[in-house]
Amino acid sequence: MEVRTKISEAVKIAITGVYSENKRKLEETVGMLPFIELVAKLNHGPTVLVAASVNVPKYRQAREWGIQVVSLDWVWACQTANKLVSCAPFRLKPFTGLVICCTGLDTAERSKIEASCTSNGAKFSTELRRDECTHLLAMSTKGEKYQYAKEWGKQIVTPQWFFSSLEKQECLDEEQFRVKEYKSVFFAEQSLRPTTTKTDPVAETRALVPSIAPGKLHRSNSNSSH
């Protein structure tokens, strides 16, 4: 493999999410381009990160540090042109390398998400597969998909994460879009009831009424009228 001497103005780049043969080929190509210098870590001063997926730690770090993130195609384009080309057309799509599944969404919203996945780097899956899916979009913590995704350590977020990332054209931090734990309406109403400060037999009796199923309460009133 021929390695050309790097020019002093060479652009420093880092690579992430690329493995095996693809990584070797990419490193060889960069080695032959005198205007690009490969560095191992982000703190070594790269201005460009070449990534195959947004689902890697270096992607998030690069976004925080203002480092441009591009797809592997940027390197091939530089090779073809034999010069540096603009990063803009090769900006990494917001869901590159992700496999997204949904649960509890209405048909219209689900269809919109599915249609946007492919054009933005992701694969949409109707089934939650342990060895494939990376993200589950959910409205609540109810349902089998949610329970399995939680058990398998998948990223579980609200649909707003998807649409906000789409709008900004970058994969946003999932922590801002976690699904809140589900609480039943009954217990939510109970928590809003005023507490009784004094021991009042009548008040205590009334407080017990909501814990009785409506059907049983109705039948009890019917019997007492006869």
Short mmCIF file of C-alpha atoms in Angstrom, two decimals:
data_model
loop_
_atom_site.label_atom_id
_atom_site.label_comp_id
_atom_site.label_asym_id
_atom_site.label_seq_id
_atom_site.Cartn_x
_atom_site.Cartn_y
_atom_site.Cartn_z
CA MET A 1 0.00 0.00 0.00
CA GLU A 2 1.36 3.38 -1.01
CA VAL A 3 1.26 6.00 1.74
CA ARG A 4 1.73 9.55 0.53
CA THR A 5 3.35 12.27 2.61
CA LYS A 6 0.71 14.46 4.20
CA ILE A 7 0.67 18.14 3.35
CA SER A 8 0.82 20.63 6.23
CA GLU A 9 -2.78 21.71 5.54
CA ALA A 10 -4.11 18.14 5.66
CA VAL A 11 -7.52 17.81 7.28
CA LYS A 12 -7.50 15.56 10.33
CA ILE A 13 -10.26 12.97 10.49
CA ALA A 14 -11.32 10.19 12.83
CA ILE A 15 -13.29 7.06 12.00
CA THR A 16 -15.95 5.25 14.05
CA GLY A 17 -18.43 2.42 13.61
CA VAL A 18 -16.43 0.88 10.75
CA TYR A 19 -15.07 -2.62 11.21
CA SER A 20 -13.13 -5.45 9.58
CA GLU A 21 -12.62 -5.21 5.81
CA ASN A 22 -14.39 -1.89 5.45
CA LYS A 23 -12.15 -0.30 8.06
CA ARG A 24 -9.00 -1.65 6.41
CA LYS A 25 -10.09 -0.39 3.00
CA LEU A 26 -10.99 3.03 4.41
CA GLU A 27 -7.65 3.38 6.21
CA GLU A 28 -5.77 2.41 3.04
CA THR A 29 -7.67 4.97 1.00
CA VAL A 30 -7.01 7.75 3.53
CA GLY A 31 -3.33 6.75 3.56
CA MET A 32 -3.10 7.50 -0.16
CA LEU A 33 -4.70 10.95 0.13
CA PRO A 34 -2.08 13.58 1.08
CA PHE A 35 -4.74 16.11 2.07
CA ILE A 36 -6.35 13.87 4.74
CA GLU A 37 -4.68 12.70 7.95
CA LEU A 38 -6.20 9.94 10.08
CA VAL A 39 -6.07 10.27 13.88
CA ALA A 40 -7.16 7.69 16.43
CA LYS A 41 -9.08 9.81 18.92
CA LEU A 42 -11.36 12.83 18.91
CA ASN A 43 -9.10 14.69 21.33
CA HIS A 44 -6.31 14.52 18.73
CA GLY A 45 -7.85 17.45 16.87
CA PRO A 46 -9.94 16.09 13.98
CA THR A 47 -12.40 18.43 12.30
CA VAL A 48 -14.29 15.60 10.60
CA LEU A 49 -15.63 12.30 11.95
CA VAL A 50 -16.37 9.60 9.39
CA ALA A 51 -19.06 7.33 10.84
CA ALA A 52 -21.08 4.32 9.78
CA SER A 53 -23.67 4.75 12.53
CA VAL A 54 -25.03 7.31 14.97
CA ASN A 55 -25.31 4.57 17.58
CA VAL A 56 -21.72 4.93 18.81
CA PRO A 57 -20.23 7.08 21.61
CA LYS A 58 -17.96 9.08 19.28
CA TYR A 59 -20.97 10.39 17.33
CA ARG A 60 -22.49 12.06 20.40
CA GLN A 61 -19.11 13.41 21.48
CA ALA A 62 -18.41 14.83 18.04
CA ARG A 63 -21.75 16.63 17.98
CA GLU A 64 -21.03 18.17 21.39
CA TRP A 65 -17.59 19.35 20.26
CA GLY A 66 -18.80 20.80 16.95
CA ILE A 67 -17.00 18.23 14.79
CA GLN A 68 -18.62 17.58 11.42
CA VAL A 69 -19.93 14.02 11.04
CA VAL A 70 -20.07 12.53 7.56
CA SER A 71 -20.73 9.16 5.92
CA LEU A 72 -18.05 6.95 4.39
CA ASP A 73 -19.08 8.27 0.97
CA TRP A 74 -17.27 11.52 1.75
CA VAL A 75 -13.92 9.70 1.70
CA TRP A 76 -14.73 7.98 -1.60
CA ALA A 77 -15.78 11.34 -3.08
CA CYS A 78 -12.48 12.91 -2.00
CA GLN A 79 -10.63 10.00 -3.58
CA THR A 80 -12.51 10.35 -6.87
CA ALA A 81 -11.99 14.12 -7.02
CA ASN A 82 -8.41 13.80 -5.71
CA LYS A 83 -9.08 16.77 -3.47
CA LEU A 84 -11.12 17.75 -0.45
CA VAL A 85 -14.82 18.03 -1.19
CA SER A 86 -17.53 19.75 0.84
CA CYS A 87 -18.83 17.79 3.83
CA ALA A 88 -22.36 19.21 3.47
CA PRO A 89 -23.72 16.71 0.89
CA PHE A 90 -22.33 13.83 2.95
CA ARG A 91 -23.59 14.84 6.38
CA LEU A 92 -24.50 11.70 8.31
CA LYS A 93 -28.26 11.11 8.30
CA PRO A 94 -29.87 11.33 11.76
CA PHE A 95 -30.80 7.65 12.09
CA THR A 96 -27.93 5.98 10.24
CA GLY A 97 -27.41 2.44 11.48
CA LEU A 98 -30.54 2.32 13.65
CA VAL A 99 -33.39 -0.18 13.57
CA ILE A 100 -36.60 1.39 14.85
CA CYS A 101 -39.76 -0.29 16.10
CA CYS A 102 -43.03 1.23 17.38
CA THR A 103 -45.74 0.34 19.87
CA GLY A 104 -48.99 2.01 20.91
CA LEU A 105 -48.96 4.56 18.06
CA ASP A 106 -51.91 5.32 15.81
CA THR A 107 -51.79 4.25 12.15
CA ALA A 108 -51.11 7.72 10.73
CA GLU A 109 -48.17 8.44 13.02
CA ARG A 110 -46.74 4.97 12.53
CA SER A 111 -46.92 5.33 8.73
CA LYS A 112 -45.19 8.69 8.85
CA ILE A 113 -42.35 7.27 10.95
CA GLU A 114 -41.96 4.24 8.71
CA ALA A 115 -41.80 6.42 5.58
CA SER A 116 -39.15 8.68 7.14
CA CYS A 117 -36.88 5.90 8.39
CA THR A 118 -35.36 4.71 5.12
CA SER A 119 -34.67 8.19 3.72
CA ASN A 120 -32.92 9.15 6.96
CA GLY A 121 -30.64 6.16 7.40
CA ALA A 122 -32.72 3.80 9.55
CA LYS A 123 -34.51 0.54 9.02
CA PHE A 124 -38.10 0.24 10.24
CA SER A 125 -39.14 -3.05 11.83
CA THR A 126 -42.69 -4.14 12.66
CA GLU A 127 -41.26 -6.71 15.08
CA LEU A 128 -39.06 -6.09 18.10
CA ARG A 129 -36.04 -8.34 17.56
CA ARG A 130 -33.51 -8.65 20.34
CA ASP A 131 -30.45 -8.90 18.08
CA GLU A 132 -31.57 -6.24 15.62
CA CYS A 133 -33.72 -3.39 16.97
CA THR A 134 -31.96 -0.46 18.60
CA HIS A 135 -34.90 1.83 19.45
CA LEU A 136 -38.52 1.42 20.49
CA LEU A 137 -40.88 4.37 20.09
CA ALA A 138 -43.64 4.15 22.69
CA MET A 139 -46.37 6.32 24.20
CA SER A 140 -46.51 4.54 27.55
CA THR A 141 -44.88 1.78 29.57
CA LYS A 142 -47.70 -0.64 28.84
CA GLY A 143 -47.46 -3.63 26.52
CA GLU A 144 -45.21 -6.59 25.78
CA LYS A 145 -42.89 -4.71 23.42
CA TYR A 146 -42.09 -2.17 26.10
CA GLN A 147 -41.38 -4.87 28.71
CA TYR A 148 -39.12 -6.84 26.38
CA ALA A 149 -37.30 -3.72 25.16
CA LYS A 150 -36.65 -2.72 28.78
CA GLU A 151 -35.42 -6.22 29.64
CA TRP A 152 -33.11 -6.25 26.61
CA GLY A 153 -31.67 -2.82 27.34
CA LYS A 154 -33.00 -1.13 24.21
CA GLN A 155 -33.42 2.62 23.85
CA ILE A 156 -37.09 3.39 24.66
CA VAL A 157 -38.21 6.89 23.72
CA THR A 158 -41.32 8.85 22.79
CA PRO A 159 -42.10 9.59 19.12
CA GLN A 160 -41.07 13.18 19.83
CA TRP A 161 -37.44 12.01 19.87
CA PHE A 162 -37.84 10.81 16.31
CA PHE A 163 -39.53 13.95 14.99
CA SER A 164 -37.20 16.34 16.86
CA SER A 165 -34.13 14.48 15.55
CA LEU A 166 -35.63 14.59 12.07
CA GLU A 167 -36.16 18.33 12.31
CA LYS A 168 -32.61 19.04 13.53
CA GLN A 169 -31.12 16.38 11.23
CA GLU A 170 -29.08 14.84 14.02
CA CYS A 171 -29.69 12.02 16.46
CA LEU A 172 -30.64 13.75 19.70
CA ASP A 173 -29.87 12.54 23.22
CA GLU A 174 -32.47 9.92 24.13
CA GLU A 175 -32.41 10.90 27.81
CA GLN A 176 -34.53 13.95 27.01
CA PHE A 177 -37.31 11.80 25.58
CA ARG A 178 -37.77 8.90 27.99
CA VAL A 179 -41.23 7.34 28.31
CA LYS A 180 -42.77 8.16 31.67
CA GLU A 181 -43.96 5.37 33.91
CA TYR A 182 -47.64 4.59 33.45
CA LYS A 183 -50.02 5.43 36.30
CA SER A 184 -53.68 4.47 36.20
CA VAL A 185 -56.31 7.19 36.23
CA PHE A 186 -57.76 5.73 39.43
CA PHE A 187 -54.56 6.14 41.45
CA ALA A 188 -53.91 9.55 39.90
CA GLU A 189 -57.34 10.70 41.13
CA GLN A 190 -56.71 9.20 44.55
CA SER A 191 -53.49 11.17 44.95
CA LEU A 192 -55.41 14.39 44.37
CA ARG A 193 -57.97 13.73 47.10
CA PRO A 194 -57.55 15.90 50.25
CA THR A 195 -56.34 14.01 53.29
CA THR A 196 -58.41 13.96 56.50
CA THR A 197 -56.58 15.53 59.42
CA LYS A 198 -58.97 14.31 62.12
CA THR A 199 -60.27 10.85 62.87
CA ASP A 200 -63.71 10.94 61.28
CA PRO A 201 -65.55 7.61 60.83
CA VAL A 202 -67.76 9.11 58.12
CA ALA A 203 -64.80 10.52 56.19
CA GLU A 204 -62.96 7.20 56.47
CA THR A 205 -65.99 5.37 55.08
CA ARG A 206 -66.20 7.77 52.14
CA ALA A 207 -62.50 7.33 51.45
CA LEU A 208 -63.05 3.60 51.04
CA VAL A 209 -65.82 3.96 48.45
CA PRO A 210 -63.52 4.41 45.35
CA SER A 211 -61.78 1.07 46.12
CA ILE A 212 -65.05 -0.74 45.45
CA ALA A 213 -65.68 -1.72 41.84
CA PRO A 214 -68.55 0.33 40.34
CA GLY A 215 -70.46 -2.82 39.38
CA LYS A 216 -70.41 -4.22 42.91
CA LEU A 217 -71.39 -0.90 44.41
CA HIS A 218 -74.40 -0.72 42.08
CA ARG A 219 -75.58 -4.22 42.99
CA SER A 220 -75.28 -3.45 46.72
CA ASN A 221 -77.59 -0.43 46.34
CA SER A 222 -80.09 -2.53 44.41
CA ASN A 223 -80.29 -5.14 47.14
CA SER A 224 -80.83 -2.58 49.89
CA SER A 225 -83.91 -1.16 48.16
CA HIS A 226 -85.85 -4.43 48.35
#
